[in-house]
């Protein structure tokens, strides 16, 4: 017993020391769980320590993948890092050898990143790779991590118009100017009508001259538009109601005009003459093209739309002159020559953000998405799709979008000026109509009250006196008056 007890104590102590040393070794090596930083070299730690290592092919395109020193950075690299941390894998990144996205060559083989996946040179492709039916037949795609379409990238000075002679009319649309003219004429007619009907404004229609003639009413309304007080000045409550409503209407209208005209002058340009792909086909000043072998090129080739077919025929006949090899070449050509680039709208937004003399036309067609490509029947397709959805739900994809795209130029393009439509001033026109109706009702009430008093003194019916007053003030039945006056003298 005396010899066995020390021996047991020594064995237990040795086991505890070995256990503590193994735990310390695991805690002191954090790189076993961390994904390696992106680079161009090969990293074998994933296989040695139990984590799978994926070979990732990509393409250099700003801001998705860019070279900074000895490392790669950009939207796709941040996305790849987030996916690796979520799915617990390591990766090595290689730039595609031929610099292509992926298309079928003349020999029937696939080029670019799609070809590398098919030849087992890469496990996945993380890049601005458009999901198309042709590519989906040979590889598998995850849920798109970015949505985009096909747009037109232009240089501002190649599409800017000379300032129109009637540039001052641009703050409002044609419909708004038509509504304003109608409101002005209607208000002047109401002023003329209410001033004639109101006995407080025109007390003696037989002996006194009415100051609110139709021409004076037009002048009064025009003076209010210029914020100037003009004569005659309204005296009756009904006329003042119409005048006040018109003043408030013109005040709000002038504020909207000045604000929109200031925005128009600060924008420095009118609406682009090339708004759609149809406008691009009709013009003759700009050449236009896209990336050679890209999904955009095949979109126009396979489209049944006549406009799209015309664009494809133009590019096919002049492919040596209008098709470009890289996106950077396309942007540089737009900046240096009379050239319009047709490509991914989200990439064009970035170009407009980085180069303030570029702008994207409003129309976007062919909604599509960027997805991660994998080999068919790959065990990584479903987990990557689920991870992309989780990143979208967490807001990480929106954060990356704002991180790599936000700029002052992009913010200005979002706030693009447009003329005010009638719907924006609908409440203002409605308030004017209600005010005019109240003014007419007030004038009829004043005339009715005056007719009731006159009928009481003359011992006539109020209705007959009211009708007679209206006829007198509106100059109706002019020929009947002498006979009525003659009959009145005879009775006297």
XYZ file of N, CA, C and O in Angstrom, residues 248-400:
612
model
N -53.461 82.503 -52.593
C -52.806 81.356 -51.963
C -52.351 80.332 -53.011
O -51.279 79.736 -52.893
N -53.184 80.134 -54.019
C -52.840 79.207 -55.090
C -51.576 79.662 -55.827
O -50.657 78.883 -56.066
N -51.530 80.941 -56.183
C -50.366 81.452 -56.910
C -49.117 81.449 -56.041
O -48.006 81.206 -56.543
N -49.278 81.681 -54.730
C -48.125 81.679 -53.840
C -47.481 80.288 -53.798
O -46.261 80.133 -53.926
N -48.323 79.250 -53.612
C -47.797 77.885 -53.593
C -47.244 77.483 -54.960
O -46.221 76.789 -55.051
N -47.893 77.925 -56.018
C -47.452 77.565 -57.365
C -46.091 78.195 -57.679
O -45.201 77.546 -58.234
N -45.922 79.456 -57.318
C -44.647 80.120 -57.561
C -43.522 79.497 -56.736
O -42.384 79.395 -57.205
N -43.841 79.065 -55.500
C -42.821 78.401 -54.681
C -42.370 77.098 -55.334
O -41.170 76.796 -55.379
N -43.334 76.327 -55.874
C -42.988 75.077 -56.559
C -42.187 75.356 -57.835
O -41.223 74.642 -58.145
N -42.554 76.396 -58.564
C -41.847 76.736 -59.798
C -40.405 77.151 -59.512
O -39.467 76.686 -60.165
N -40.227 78.016 -58.512
C -38.883 78.505 -58.208
C -37.991 77.369 -57.718
O -36.825 77.248 -58.109
N -38.556 76.489 -56.859
C -37.766 75.371 -56.349
C -37.354 74.424 -57.473
O -36.193 73.988 -57.544
N -38.287 74.106 -58.366
C -37.962 73.176 -59.446
C -37.042 73.816 -60.478
O -36.185 73.150 -61.071
N -37.203 75.104 -60.722
C -36.335 75.786 -61.677
C -34.910 75.884 -61.134
O -33.933 75.764 -61.887
N -34.779 76.084 -59.825
C -33.446 76.096 -59.213
C -32.778 74.739 -59.343
O -31.587 74.636 -59.647
N -33.557 73.655 -59.102
C -33.004 72.308 -59.259
C -32.610 72.043 -60.701
O -31.601 71.385 -60.981
N -33.394 72.572 -61.642
C -33.087 72.389 -63.061
C -31.784 73.080 -63.429
O -30.940 72.526 -64.139
N -31.579 74.303 -62.936
C -30.353 75.033 -63.248
C -29.136 74.393 -62.587
O -28.052 74.346 -63.168
N -29.319 73.874 -61.361
C -28.188 73.253 -60.668
C -27.809 71.921 -61.276
O -26.655 71.497 -61.187
N -28.777 71.233 -61.897
C -28.459 69.950 -62.527
C -27.572 70.138 -63.740
O -26.824 69.249 -64.128
N -27.679 71.290 -64.399
C -26.778 71.608 -65.490
C -27.132 70.976 -66.807
O -26.422 71.136 -67.790
N -28.213 70.236 -66.885
C -28.562 69.596 -68.165
C -30.034 69.292 -68.181
O -30.676 69.134 -67.153
N -30.553 69.163 -69.366
C -31.935 68.764 -69.530
C -32.019 67.251 -69.538
O -31.037 66.544 -69.361
N -33.207 66.737 -69.764
C -33.356 65.304 -69.844
C -32.535 64.762 -71.003
O -32.376 65.401 -72.035
N -32.009 63.573 -70.804
C -31.180 62.964 -71.832
C -31.998 62.698 -73.085
O -33.122 62.199 -73.000
N -31.452 62.997 -74.257
C -32.167 62.662 -75.484
C -32.204 61.160 -75.725
O -33.060 60.666 -76.454
N -31.258 60.406 -75.131
C -31.265 58.943 -75.235
C -31.802 58.390 -73.928
O -31.077 58.251 -72.938
N -33.085 58.100 -73.934
C -33.739 57.572 -72.751
C -33.890 56.055 -72.822
O -33.884 55.383 -71.789
N -34.046 55.513 -73.996
C -34.345 54.100 -74.174
C -33.410 53.510 -75.230
O -32.664 54.218 -75.913
N -33.494 52.199 -75.392
C -32.706 51.522 -76.428
C -33.219 51.894 -77.821
O -32.445 51.899 -78.783
N -34.483 52.221 -77.927
C -35.014 52.674 -79.213
C -34.391 54.001 -79.617
O -34.068 54.216 -80.792
N -34.217 54.909 -78.646
C -33.538 56.177 -78.937
C -32.098 55.938 -79.378
O -31.576 56.648 -80.245
N -31.446 54.933 -78.788
C -30.070 54.633 -79.155
C -29.971 54.146 -80.594
O -29.026 54.495 -81.320
N -30.939 53.353 -81.020
C -30.921 52.829 -82.385
C -31.190 53.933 -83.399
O -30.593 53.957 -84.487
N -32.059 54.880 -83.058
C -32.455 55.912 -84.005
C -31.363 56.953 -84.250
O -31.311 57.551 -85.319
N -30.506 57.184 -83.250
C -29.494 58.229 -83.400
C -28.334 57.728 -84.261
O -28.137 56.533 -84.452
N -27.540 58.653 -84.770
C -26.428 58.323 -85.654
C -25.095 58.928 -85.175
O -24.094 58.804 -85.869
N -25.081 59.557 -84.027
C -23.871 60.222 -83.565
C -22.972 59.311 -82.732
O -21.763 59.530 -82.664
N -23.540 58.315 -82.089
C -22.790 57.459 -81.171
C -22.698 56.040 -81.700
O -23.686 55.479 -82.192
N -21.504 55.454 -81.573
C -21.366 54.018 -81.740
C -21.749 53.344 -80.428
O -21.636 53.955 -79.356
N -22.171 52.096 -80.492
C -22.527 51.390 -79.266
C -22.168 49.925 -79.401
O -22.180 49.353 -80.500
N -21.804 49.331 -78.280
C -21.414 47.937 -78.266
C -21.404 47.403 -76.851
O -21.805 48.085 -75.905
N -20.915 46.158 -76.693
C -20.895 45.507 -75.390
C -19.647 44.640 -75.295
O -18.779 44.660 -76.180
N -19.555 43.861 -74.216
C -18.422 42.965 -74.034
C -18.531 41.783 -74.988
O -19.600 41.177 -75.124
N -17.437 41.455 -75.612
C -17.426 40.335 -76.548
C -17.624 39.020 -75.783
O -16.942 38.744 -74.796
N -18.587 38.210 -76.254
C -18.858 36.923 -75.636
C -19.593 36.992 -74.318
O -19.700 35.981 -73.616
N -20.123 38.148 -73.956
C -20.815 38.291 -72.678
C -22.265 37.852 -72.798
O -22.808 37.666 -73.897
N -22.923 37.703 -71.649
C -24.337 37.334 -71.639
C -25.194 38.436 -72.236
O -26.262 38.164 -72.799
N -24.729 39.686 -72.136
C -25.474 40.795 -72.742
C -25.516 40.653 -74.255
O -26.562 40.877 -74.886
N -24.397 40.276 -74.856
C -24.346 40.084 -76.307
C -25.319 38.988 -76.736
O -26.072 39.152 -77.712
N -25.354 37.874 -76.016
C -26.239 36.771 -76.386
C -27.702 37.077 -76.055
O -28.599 36.510 -76.662
N -27.923 38.001 -75.110
C -29.300 38.420 -74.842
C -29.899 39.085 -76.077
O -31.028 38.779 -76.476
N -29.165 39.992 -76.690
C -29.662 40.657 -77.898
C -29.699 39.690 -79.083
O -30.575 39.806 -79.943
N -28.795 38.743 -79.117
C -28.788 37.768 -80.210
C -30.025 36.886 -80.174
O -30.606 36.570 -81.217
N -30.468 36.499 -78.987
C -31.594 35.572 -78.856
C -32.941 36.270 -78.691
O -33.975 35.605 -78.705
N -32.938 37.584 -78.515
C -34.197 38.304 -78.293
C -35.014 38.387 -79.583
O -34.464 38.496 -80.679
N -36.325 38.332 -79.420
C -37.247 38.458 -80.557
C -37.743 39.892 -80.735
O -38.468 40.180 -81.691
N -37.357 40.766 -79.828
C -37.766 42.161 -79.928
C -37.087 42.810 -81.135
O -35.871 42.692 -81.304
N -37.840 43.494 -82.011
C -37.229 44.108 -83.206
C -36.120 45.097 -82.876
O -35.103 45.149 -83.582
N -36.303 45.892 -81.839
C -35.276 46.852 -81.446
C -34.006 46.118 -81.014
O -32.882 46.496 -81.386
N -34.181 45.058 -80.234
C -33.024 44.290 -79.782
C -32.324 43.615 -80.960
O -31.082 43.526 -80.976
N -33.087 43.164 -81.927
C -32.492 42.540 -83.102
C -31.669 43.558 -83.911
O -30.603 43.226 -84.439
N -32.156 44.786 -83.992
C -31.410 45.831 -84.693
C -30.098 46.127 -83.975
O -29.056 46.345 -84.624
N -30.133 46.108 -82.647
C -28.906 46.341 -81.883
C -27.910 45.206 -82.122
O -26.708 45.435 -82.321
N -28.403 43.962 -82.127
C -27.509 42.818 -82.362
C -26.909 42.868 -83.764
O -25.701 42.639 -83.931
N -27.724 43.173 -84.769
C -27.213 43.236 -86.138
C -26.153 44.328 -86.285
O -25.147 44.148 -86.983
N -26.366 45.442 -85.623
C -25.378 46.526 -85.662
C -24.057 46.065 -85.051
O -22.980 46.284 -85.618
N -24.131 45.421 -83.875
C -22.910 44.985 -83.201
C -22.226 43.853 -83.957
O -20.998 43.762 -83.979
N -23.002 42.976 -84.577
C -22.424 41.857 -85.311
C -21.688 42.339 -86.561
O -20.592 41.851 -86.877
N -22.244 43.302 -87.273
C -21.609 43.805 -88.483
C -20.343 44.595 -88.165
O -19.407 44.608 -88.963
N -20.299 45.233 -87.012
C -19.151 46.081 -86.649
C -18.433 45.536 -85.421
O -17.866 46.306 -84.630
N -18.448 44.239 -85.240
C -17.927 43.644 -84.012
C -16.458 43.990 -83.778
O -16.002 44.090 -82.631
N -15.678 44.167 -84.842
C -14.268 44.498 -84.667
C -14.076 45.904 -84.104
O -13.036 46.205 -83.512
N -15.085 46.759 -84.262
C -14.961 48.158 -83.852
C -15.754 48.471 -82.583
O -15.353 49.365 -81.823
N -16.855 47.782 -82.344
C -17.737 48.178 -81.240
C -17.704 47.217 -80.059
O -18.111 47.593 -78.955
N -17.249 45.976 -80.247
C -17.154 45.038 -79.132
C -15.828 45.225 -78.420
O -14.786 45.384 -79.059
N -15.884 45.211 -77.085
C -14.687 45.437 -76.277
C -14.329 44.166 -75.521
O -15.163 43.285 -75.320
N -13.077 44.090 -75.076
C -12.585 42.891 -74.400
C -12.879 42.907 -72.908
O -13.233 41.890 -72.319
N -12.709 44.048 -72.274
C -12.874 44.152 -70.827
C -13.786 45.316 -70.475
O -14.013 46.225 -71.281
N -14.262 45.278 -69.247
C -15.137 46.350 -68.762
C -14.360 47.662 -68.642
O -14.885 48.737 -68.935
N -13.105 47.589 -68.188
C -12.304 48.800 -68.063
C -12.098 49.464 -69.424
O -12.124 50.695 -69.541
N -11.895 48.652 -70.453
C -11.752 49.192 -71.796
C -13.030 49.887 -72.250
O -12.986 50.939 -72.909
N -14.182 49.307 -71.887
C -15.459 49.905 -72.273
C -15.649 51.274 -71.630
O -16.034 52.245 -72.289
N -15.363 51.364 -70.328
C -15.522 52.638 -69.619
C -14.577 53.688 -70.189
O -14.966 54.848 -70.402
N -13.337 53.291 -70.453
C -12.368 54.243 -70.996
C -12.785 54.721 -72.381
O -12.615 55.897 -72.728
N -13.354 53.829 -73.175
C -13.778 54.217 -74.519
C -14.966 55.169 -74.469
O -15.066 56.096 -75.280
N -15.882 54.960 -73.518
C -17.004 55.894 -73.364
C -16.493 57.276 -72.998
O -16.995 58.294 -73.485
N -15.457 57.331 -72.152
C -14.929 58.615 -71.704
C -14.139 59.327 -72.803
O -14.107 60.555 -72.849
N -13.515 58.559 -73.698
C -12.609 59.164 -74.674
C -13.225 59.393 -76.048
O -12.651 60.144 -76.851
N -14.338 58.763 -76.369
C -14.878 58.868 -77.729
C -16.398 58.881 -77.691
O -17.015 58.759 -76.628
N -16.992 59.032 -78.871
C -18.455 59.014 -78.986
C -18.932 57.564 -79.028
O -19.240 57.007 -80.081
N -18.994 56.976 -77.847
C -19.290 55.551 -77.731
C -20.247 55.354 -76.563
O -20.082 55.954 -75.494
N -21.256 54.506 -76.755
C -22.202 54.134 -75.701
C -22.001 52.656 -75.398
O -21.994 51.824 -76.311
N -21.840 52.354 -74.122
C -21.577 50.973 -73.708
C -22.858 50.345 -73.170
O -23.533 50.900 -72.294
N -23.208 49.175 -73.695
C -24.368 48.413 -73.245
C -23.866 47.299 -72.335
O -23.066 46.460 -72.775
N -24.305 47.296 -71.095
C -23.813 46.289 -70.157
C -24.644 46.242 -68.898
O -25.771 46.754 -68.846
N -24.073 45.617 -67.871
C -24.776 45.452 -66.600
C -25.029 46.824 -65.963
O -24.110 47.620 -65.792
N -26.282 47.060 -65.598
C -26.647 48.371 -65.062
C -25.967 48.655 -63.730
O -25.608 49.798 -63.438
N -25.771 47.616 -62.914
C -25.167 47.852 -61.600
C -23.701 48.251 -61.742
O -23.184 49.087 -60.989
N -23.016 47.698 -62.744
C -21.638 48.102 -63.001
C -21.585 49.502 -63.599
O -20.661 50.281 -63.330
N -22.595 49.849 -64.391
C -22.653 51.193 -64.957
C -22.933 52.239 -63.877
O -22.443 53.363 -63.957
N -23.721 51.872 -62.875
C -23.944 52.781 -61.752
C -22.631 53.082 -61.042
O -22.382 54.213 -60.615
N -21.796 52.069 -60.913
C -20.493 52.283 -60.292
C -19.616 53.199 -61.144
O -18.937 54.095 -60.630
N -19.633 52.980 -62.468
C -18.848 53.841 -63.356
C -19.312 55.284 -63.271
O -18.498 56.217 -63.250
N -20.634 55.496 -63.205
C -21.163 56.855 -63.062
C -20.812 57.449 -61.715
O -20.699 58.668 -61.574
N -20.631 56.581 -60.697
C -20.246 57.072 -59.375
C -18.775 57.446 -59.318
O -18.399 58.414 -58.661
N -17.945 56.693 -60.040
C -16.507 56.963 -60.015
C -16.126 58.077 -60.994
O -15.150 58.777 -60.773
N -16.848 58.202 -62.089
C -16.543 59.204 -63.111
C -17.771 60.098 -63.286
O -18.767 59.675 -63.876
N -17.700 61.300 -62.780
C -18.878 62.163 -62.737
C -19.305 62.682 -64.105
O -20.371 63.277 -64.225
N -18.480 62.475 -65.134
C -18.894 62.897 -66.475
C -19.629 61.796 -67.218
O -19.978 61.952 -68.384
N -19.890 60.665 -66.539
C -20.647 59.563 -67.126
C -22.030 59.509 -66.505
O -22.243 59.929 -65.363
N -22.958 58.948 -67.260
C -24.332 58.827 -66.780
C -24.972 57.605 -67.422
O -24.620 57.237 -68.547
N -25.882 56.969 -66.695
C -26.603 55.815 -67.231
C -27.999 56.240 -67.656
O -28.687 56.970 -66.939
N -28.406 55.797 -68.851
C -29.754 56.102 -69.345
C -30.797 55.450 -68.428
O -30.532 54.418 -67.809
N -32.000 56.021 -68.347
C -32.997 55.513 -67.390
C -33.463 54.083 -67.646
O -33.708 53.341 -66.703
N -33.604 53.679 -68.908
C -34.212 52.377 -69.183
C -33.252 51.230 -68.848
O -32.072 51.265 -69.189
N -33.796 50.227 -68.161
C -33.058 49.000 -67.842
C -33.921 47.828 -68.277
O -35.098 47.743 -67.931
N -33.347 46.900 -69.043
C -34.083 45.747 -69.556
C -33.384 44.479 -69.091
O -32.280 44.504 -68.561
N -34.070 43.346 -69.311
C -33.460 42.045 -69.038
C -33.027 41.859 -67.604
O -31.847 41.646 -67.340
N -33.963 41.948 -66.655
C -33.619 41.760 -65.244
C -32.915 40.421 -65.047
O -33.342 39.388 -65.565
N -31.818 40.428 -64.317
C -31.013 39.238 -64.105
C -30.278 39.347 -62.785
O -30.394 40.366 -62.087
N -29.528 38.312 -62.434
C -28.812 38.321 -61.169
C -27.419 37.733 -61.298
O -27.135 36.963 -62.218
N -26.533 38.096 -60.353
C -25.194 37.522 -60.257
C -25.240 36.388 -59.243
O -25.694 36.579 -58.104
N -24.761 35.211 -59.639
C -24.747 34.065 -58.739
C -23.375 33.438 -58.658
O -22.475 33.720 -59.460
N -23.196 32.570 -57.670
C -21.958 31.813 -57.499
C -22.092 30.509 -58.275
O -23.040 29.737 -58.067
N -21.154 30.239 -59.174
C -21.205 29.047 -60.014
C -20.436 27.905 -59.344
O -19.347 28.114 -58.787
N -21.007 26.714 -59.400
C -20.364 25.507 -58.884
C -20.498 24.406 -59.928
O -21.248 24.542 -60.906
N -19.790 23.318 -59.704
C -19.965 22.170 -60.586
C -21.343 21.559 -60.365
O -21.939 21.708 -59.301
N -21.848 20.897 -61.380
C -23.148 20.247 -61.245
C -23.056 19.129 -60.202
O -22.068 18.410 -60.129
N -24.120 19.007 -59.423
C -24.194 18.028 -58.329
C -23.155 18.289 -57.250
O -22.765 17.379 -56.508
N -22.689 19.537 -57.151
C -21.724 19.877 -56.112
C -22.411 19.928 -54.750
O -23.525 20.458 -54.621
N -21.783 19.400 -53.707
C -22.391 19.467 -52.375
C -22.398 20.878 -51.782
O -23.016 21.101 -50.744
N -21.727 21.825 -52.451
C -21.651 23.182 -51.925
C -22.748 24.097 -52.464
O -22.917 25.205 -51.950
N -23.492 23.668 -53.468
C -24.481 24.562 -54.080
C -25.567 24.954 -53.093
O -25.868 26.147 -52.909
N -26.181 23.967 -52.464
C -27.281 24.264 -51.530
C -26.800 25.047 -50.308
O -27.421 26.060 -49.947
N -25.702 24.641 -49.635
C -25.246 25.442 -48.489
C -24.899 26.882 -48.856
O -25.184 27.807 -48.091
N -24.289 27.086 -50.031
C -23.955 28.447 -50.441
C -25.212 29.270 -50.696
O -25.268 30.463 -50.350
N -26.245 28.670 -51.286
C -27.498 29.390 -51.524
C -28.140 29.803 -50.214
O -28.619 30.934 -50.056
N -28.165 28.870 -49.253
C -28.751 29.189 -47.940
C -27.946 30.290 -47.250
O -28.515 31.206 -46.642
N -26.627 30.229 -47.363
C -25.789 31.255 -46.731
C -26.021 32.620 -47.362
O -26.056 33.642 -46.659
N -26.171 32.669 -48.692
C -26.456 33.941 -49.362
C -27.779 34.518 -48.880
O -27.904 35.724 -48.620
N -28.799 33.673 -48.735
C -30.099 34.136 -48.234
C -29.980 34.666 -46.809
O -30.604 35.672 -46.451
N -29.191 33.996 -45.968
C -29.009 34.470 -44.594
C -28.304 35.825 -44.573
O -28.675 36.715 -43.799
N -27.291 35.976 -45.412
C -26.595 37.270 -45.477
C -27.524 38.383 -45.950
O -27.430 39.519 -45.479
N -28.433 38.055 -46.862
C -29.400 39.054 -47.311
C -30.371 39.414 -46.193
O -30.703 40.585 -45.985
N -30.842 38.397 -45.451
C -31.779 38.660 -44.358
C -31.130 39.454 -43.238
O -31.792 40.258 -42.573
N -29.842 39.237 -43.013
C -29.130 39.967 -41.965
C -28.748 41.379 -42.392
O -28.268 42.159 -41.562
N -28.914 41.696 -43.673
C -28.553 43.022 -44.162
C -27.103 43.168 -44.555
O -26.662 44.276 -44.893
N -26.339 42.052 -44.541
C -24.921 42.138 -44.880
C -24.714 42.448 -46.359
O -23.763 43.167 -46.720
N -25.573 41.921 -47.225
C -25.429 42.208 -48.652
C -25.694 43.678 -48.947
O -25.012 44.285 -49.787
N -26.665 44.271 -48.269
C -26.922 45.707 -48.437
C -25.748 46.532 -47.931
O -25.387 47.564 -48.521
N -25.152 46.064 -46.843
C -23.982 46.787 -46.310
C -22.828 46.759 -47.307
O -22.171 47.793 -47.543
N -22.570 45.595 -47.901
C -21.498 45.497 -48.888
C -21.806 46.334 -50.117
O -20.921 46.966 -50.700
